[in-house]
JSON list of C-alpha atoms in Angstrom, two decimals:
[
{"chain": "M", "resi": 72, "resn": "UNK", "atom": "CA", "xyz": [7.77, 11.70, 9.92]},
{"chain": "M", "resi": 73, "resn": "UNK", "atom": "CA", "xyz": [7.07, 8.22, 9.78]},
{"chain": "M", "resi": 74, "resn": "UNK", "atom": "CA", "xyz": [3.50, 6.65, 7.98]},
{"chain": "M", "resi": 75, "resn": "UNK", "atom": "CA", "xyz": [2.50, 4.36, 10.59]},
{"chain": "M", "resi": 76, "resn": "UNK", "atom": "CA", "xyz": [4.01, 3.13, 13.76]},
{"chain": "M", "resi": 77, "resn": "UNK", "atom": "CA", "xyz": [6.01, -0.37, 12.97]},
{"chain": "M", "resi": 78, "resn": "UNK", "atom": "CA", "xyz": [6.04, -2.59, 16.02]},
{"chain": "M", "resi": 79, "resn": "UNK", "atom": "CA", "xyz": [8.75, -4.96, 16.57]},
{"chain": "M", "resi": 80, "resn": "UNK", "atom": "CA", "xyz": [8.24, -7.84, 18.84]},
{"chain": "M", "resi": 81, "resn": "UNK", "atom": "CA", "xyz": [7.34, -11.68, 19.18]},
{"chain": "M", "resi": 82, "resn": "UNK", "atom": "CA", "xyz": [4.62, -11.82, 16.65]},
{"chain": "M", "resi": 83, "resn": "UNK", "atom": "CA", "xyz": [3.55, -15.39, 18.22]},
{"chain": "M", "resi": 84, "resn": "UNK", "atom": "CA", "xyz": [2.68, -13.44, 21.21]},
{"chain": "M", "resi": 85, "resn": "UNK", "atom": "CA", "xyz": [2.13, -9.79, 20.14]},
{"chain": "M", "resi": 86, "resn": "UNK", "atom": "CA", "xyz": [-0.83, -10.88, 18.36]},
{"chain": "M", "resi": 87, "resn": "UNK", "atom": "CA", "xyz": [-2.17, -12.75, 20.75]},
{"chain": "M", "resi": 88, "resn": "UNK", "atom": "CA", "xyz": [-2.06, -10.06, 23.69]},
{"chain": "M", "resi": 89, "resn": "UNK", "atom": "CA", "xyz": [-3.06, -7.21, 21.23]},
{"chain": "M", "resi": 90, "resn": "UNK", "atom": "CA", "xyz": [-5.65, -8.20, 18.45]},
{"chain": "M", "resi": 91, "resn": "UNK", "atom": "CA", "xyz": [-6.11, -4.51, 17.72]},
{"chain": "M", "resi": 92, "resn": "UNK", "atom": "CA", "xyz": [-2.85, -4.75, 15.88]},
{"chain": "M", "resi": 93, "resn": "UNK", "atom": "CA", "xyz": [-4.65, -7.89, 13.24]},
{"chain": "M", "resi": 94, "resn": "UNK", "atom": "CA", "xyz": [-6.67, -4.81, 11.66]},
{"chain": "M", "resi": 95, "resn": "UNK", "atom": "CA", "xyz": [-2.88, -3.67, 10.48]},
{"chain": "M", "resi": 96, "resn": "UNK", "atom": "CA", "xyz": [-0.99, -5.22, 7.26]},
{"chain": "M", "resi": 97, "resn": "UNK", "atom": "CA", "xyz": [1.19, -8.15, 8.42]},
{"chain": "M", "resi": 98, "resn": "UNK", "atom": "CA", "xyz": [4.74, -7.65, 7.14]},
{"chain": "M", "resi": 99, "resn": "UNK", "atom": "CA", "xyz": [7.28, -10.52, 7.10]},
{"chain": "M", "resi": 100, "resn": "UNK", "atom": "CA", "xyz": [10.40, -10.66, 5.16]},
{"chain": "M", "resi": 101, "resn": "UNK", "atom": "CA", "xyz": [12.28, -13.78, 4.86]},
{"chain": "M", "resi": 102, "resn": "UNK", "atom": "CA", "xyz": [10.56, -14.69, 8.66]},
{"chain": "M", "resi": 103, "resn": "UNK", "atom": "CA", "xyz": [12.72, -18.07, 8.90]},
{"chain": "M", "resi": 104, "resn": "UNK", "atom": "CA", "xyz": [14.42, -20.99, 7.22]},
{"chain": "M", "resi": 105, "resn": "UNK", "atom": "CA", "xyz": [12.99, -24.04, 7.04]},
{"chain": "M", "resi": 106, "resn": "UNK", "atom": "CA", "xyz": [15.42, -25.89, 9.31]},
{"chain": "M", "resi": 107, "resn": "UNK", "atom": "CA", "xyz": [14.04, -23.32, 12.30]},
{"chain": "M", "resi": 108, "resn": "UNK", "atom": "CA", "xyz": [12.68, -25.73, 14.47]},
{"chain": "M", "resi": 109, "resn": "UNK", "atom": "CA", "xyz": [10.68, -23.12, 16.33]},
{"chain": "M", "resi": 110, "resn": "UNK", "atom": "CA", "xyz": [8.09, -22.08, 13.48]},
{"chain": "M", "resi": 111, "resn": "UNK", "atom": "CA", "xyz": [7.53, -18.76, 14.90]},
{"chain": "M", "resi": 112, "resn": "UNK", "atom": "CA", "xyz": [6.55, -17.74, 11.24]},
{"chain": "M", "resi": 113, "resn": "UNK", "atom": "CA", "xyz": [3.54, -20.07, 11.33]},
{"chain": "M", "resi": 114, "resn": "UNK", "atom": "CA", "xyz": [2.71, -19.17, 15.02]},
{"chain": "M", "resi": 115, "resn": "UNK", "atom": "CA", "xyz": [2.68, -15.83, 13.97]},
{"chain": "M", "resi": 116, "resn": "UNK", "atom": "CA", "xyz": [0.37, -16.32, 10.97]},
{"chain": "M", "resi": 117, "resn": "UNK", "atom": "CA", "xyz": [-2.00, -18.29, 12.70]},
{"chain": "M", "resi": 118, "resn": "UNK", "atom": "CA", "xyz": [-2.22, -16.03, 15.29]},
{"chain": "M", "resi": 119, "resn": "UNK", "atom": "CA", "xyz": [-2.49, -13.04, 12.83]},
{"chain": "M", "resi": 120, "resn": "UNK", "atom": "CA", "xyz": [-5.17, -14.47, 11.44]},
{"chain": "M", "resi": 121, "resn": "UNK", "atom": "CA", "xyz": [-7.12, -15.89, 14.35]},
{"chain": "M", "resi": 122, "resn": "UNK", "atom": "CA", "xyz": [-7.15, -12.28, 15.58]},
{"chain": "M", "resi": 123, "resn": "UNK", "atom": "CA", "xyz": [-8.84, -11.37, 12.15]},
{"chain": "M", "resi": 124, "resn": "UNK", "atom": "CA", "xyz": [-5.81, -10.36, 10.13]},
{"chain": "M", "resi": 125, "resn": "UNK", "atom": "CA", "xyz": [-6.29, -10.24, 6.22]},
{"chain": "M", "resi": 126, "resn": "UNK", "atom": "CA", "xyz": [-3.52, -8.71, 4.93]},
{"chain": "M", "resi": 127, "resn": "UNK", "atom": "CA", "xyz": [-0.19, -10.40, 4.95]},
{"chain": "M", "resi": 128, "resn": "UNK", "atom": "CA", "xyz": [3.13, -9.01, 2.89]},
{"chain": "M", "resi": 129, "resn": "UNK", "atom": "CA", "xyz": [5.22, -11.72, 2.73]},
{"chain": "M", "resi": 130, "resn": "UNK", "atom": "CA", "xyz": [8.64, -10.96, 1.20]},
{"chain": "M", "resi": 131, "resn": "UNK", "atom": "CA", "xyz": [10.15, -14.71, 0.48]},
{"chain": "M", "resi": 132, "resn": "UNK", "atom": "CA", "xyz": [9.55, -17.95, -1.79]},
{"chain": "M", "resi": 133, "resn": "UNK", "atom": "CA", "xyz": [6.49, -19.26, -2.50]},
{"chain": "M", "resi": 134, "resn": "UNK", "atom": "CA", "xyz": [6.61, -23.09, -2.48]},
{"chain": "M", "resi": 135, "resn": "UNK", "atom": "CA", "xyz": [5.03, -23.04, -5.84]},
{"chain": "M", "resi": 136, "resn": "UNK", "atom": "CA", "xyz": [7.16, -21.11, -7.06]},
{"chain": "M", "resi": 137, "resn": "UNK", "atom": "CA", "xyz": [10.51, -22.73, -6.38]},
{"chain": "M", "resi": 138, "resn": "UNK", "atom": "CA", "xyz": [11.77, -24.26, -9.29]},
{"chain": "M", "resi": 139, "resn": "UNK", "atom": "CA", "xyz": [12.27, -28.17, -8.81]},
{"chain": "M", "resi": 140, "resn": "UNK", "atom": "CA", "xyz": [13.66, -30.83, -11.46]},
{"chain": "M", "resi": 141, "resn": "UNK", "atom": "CA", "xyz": [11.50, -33.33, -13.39]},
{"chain": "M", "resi": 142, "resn": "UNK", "atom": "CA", "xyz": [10.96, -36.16, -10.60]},
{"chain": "M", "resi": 143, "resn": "UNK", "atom": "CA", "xyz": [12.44, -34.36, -7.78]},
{"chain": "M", "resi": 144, "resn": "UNK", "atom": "CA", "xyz": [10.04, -33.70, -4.58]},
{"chain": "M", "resi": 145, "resn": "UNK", "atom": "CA", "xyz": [8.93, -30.15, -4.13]},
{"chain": "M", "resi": 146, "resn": "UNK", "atom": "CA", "xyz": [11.31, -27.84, -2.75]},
{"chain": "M", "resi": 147, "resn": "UNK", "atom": "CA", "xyz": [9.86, -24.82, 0.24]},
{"chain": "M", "resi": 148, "resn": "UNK", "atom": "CA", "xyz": [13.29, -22.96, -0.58]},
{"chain": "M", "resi": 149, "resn": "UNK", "atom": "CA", "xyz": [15.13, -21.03, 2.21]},
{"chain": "M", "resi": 150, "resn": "UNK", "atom": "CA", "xyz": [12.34, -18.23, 3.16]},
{"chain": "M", "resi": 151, "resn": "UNK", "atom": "CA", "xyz": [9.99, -19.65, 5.79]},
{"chain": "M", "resi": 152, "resn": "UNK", "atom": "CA", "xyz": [8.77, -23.14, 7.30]},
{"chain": "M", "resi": 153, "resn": "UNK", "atom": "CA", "xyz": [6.72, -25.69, 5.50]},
{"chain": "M", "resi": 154, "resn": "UNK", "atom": "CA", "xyz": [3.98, -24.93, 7.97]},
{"chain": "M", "resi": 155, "resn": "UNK", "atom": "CA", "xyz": [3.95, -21.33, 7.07]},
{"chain": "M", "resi": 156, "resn": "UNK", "atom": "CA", "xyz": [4.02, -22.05, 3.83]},
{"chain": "M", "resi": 157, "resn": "UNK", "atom": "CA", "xyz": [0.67, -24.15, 4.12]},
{"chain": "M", "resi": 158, "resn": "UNK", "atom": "CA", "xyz": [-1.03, -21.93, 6.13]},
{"chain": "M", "resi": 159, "resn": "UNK", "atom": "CA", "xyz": [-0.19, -18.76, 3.98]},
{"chain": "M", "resi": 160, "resn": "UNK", "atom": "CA", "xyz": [-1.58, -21.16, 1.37]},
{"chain": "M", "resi": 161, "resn": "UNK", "atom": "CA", "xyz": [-4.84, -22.19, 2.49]},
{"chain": "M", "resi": 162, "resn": "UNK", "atom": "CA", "xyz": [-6.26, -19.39, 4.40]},
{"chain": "M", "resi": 163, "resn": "UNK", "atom": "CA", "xyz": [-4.85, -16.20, 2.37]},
{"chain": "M", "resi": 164, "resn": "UNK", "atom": "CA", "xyz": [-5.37, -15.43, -1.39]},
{"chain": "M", "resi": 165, "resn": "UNK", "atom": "CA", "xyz": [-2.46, -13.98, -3.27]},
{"chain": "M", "resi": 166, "resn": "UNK", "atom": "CA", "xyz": [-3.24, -10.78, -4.94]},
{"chain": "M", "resi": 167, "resn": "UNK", "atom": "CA", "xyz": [-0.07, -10.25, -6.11]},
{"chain": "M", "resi": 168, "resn": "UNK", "atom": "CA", "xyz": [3.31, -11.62, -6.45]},
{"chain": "M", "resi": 169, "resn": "UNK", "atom": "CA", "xyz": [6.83, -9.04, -7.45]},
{"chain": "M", "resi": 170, "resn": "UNK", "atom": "CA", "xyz": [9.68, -11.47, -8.40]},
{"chain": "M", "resi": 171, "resn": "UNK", "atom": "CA", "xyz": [12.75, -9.58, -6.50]},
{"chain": "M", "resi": 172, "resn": "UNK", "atom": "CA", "xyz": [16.42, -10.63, -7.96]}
]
């Protein structure tokens, strides 16, 4: 027995043709890197949340989290695009964070 049904698809789209499935948790683990061109993640987001999504479970780094030298720019890390990050950032609040080895 499973506990819910876990769709696996093109979230960019998925979302889009079936907002029914934005009343669902939103799980993405490590969606992308940042030198994806695509930004799927981010299409996927937006579209989560433009279909009324409010829960996203995001297993990756958190830009503000990354640890960066004195001086040095800020770093996204390895775990998702620079416009997911932003998005994640502005429209969704963190409830809470598990650092993962």
């Amino acid at each position: 027995n499973t506990f819910g049904e876990v769709c696996r698809a093109d979230g960019r789209t998925l979302l889009r043709d079936q907002p029914a499935l934005c009343t669902r948790s939103l799980l993405l683990i490590w969606p992308t890197a940042p030198e994806d061109e695509t930004e799927w993640d981010a299409e996927c987001l937006q579209s989560y949340y433009q279909g009324g999504g409010s829960c996203v479970i995001y297993a990756g780094e958190r830009t503000e989290c990354v640890p960066v030298k004195e001086g040095a720019a800020a770093d996204l890390g390895v775990t998702a695009s620079a416009r997911f990050q932003s998005f994640l950032h502005k429209h969704f609040q963190l409830e809470d964070s598990v650092p993962l080895p």
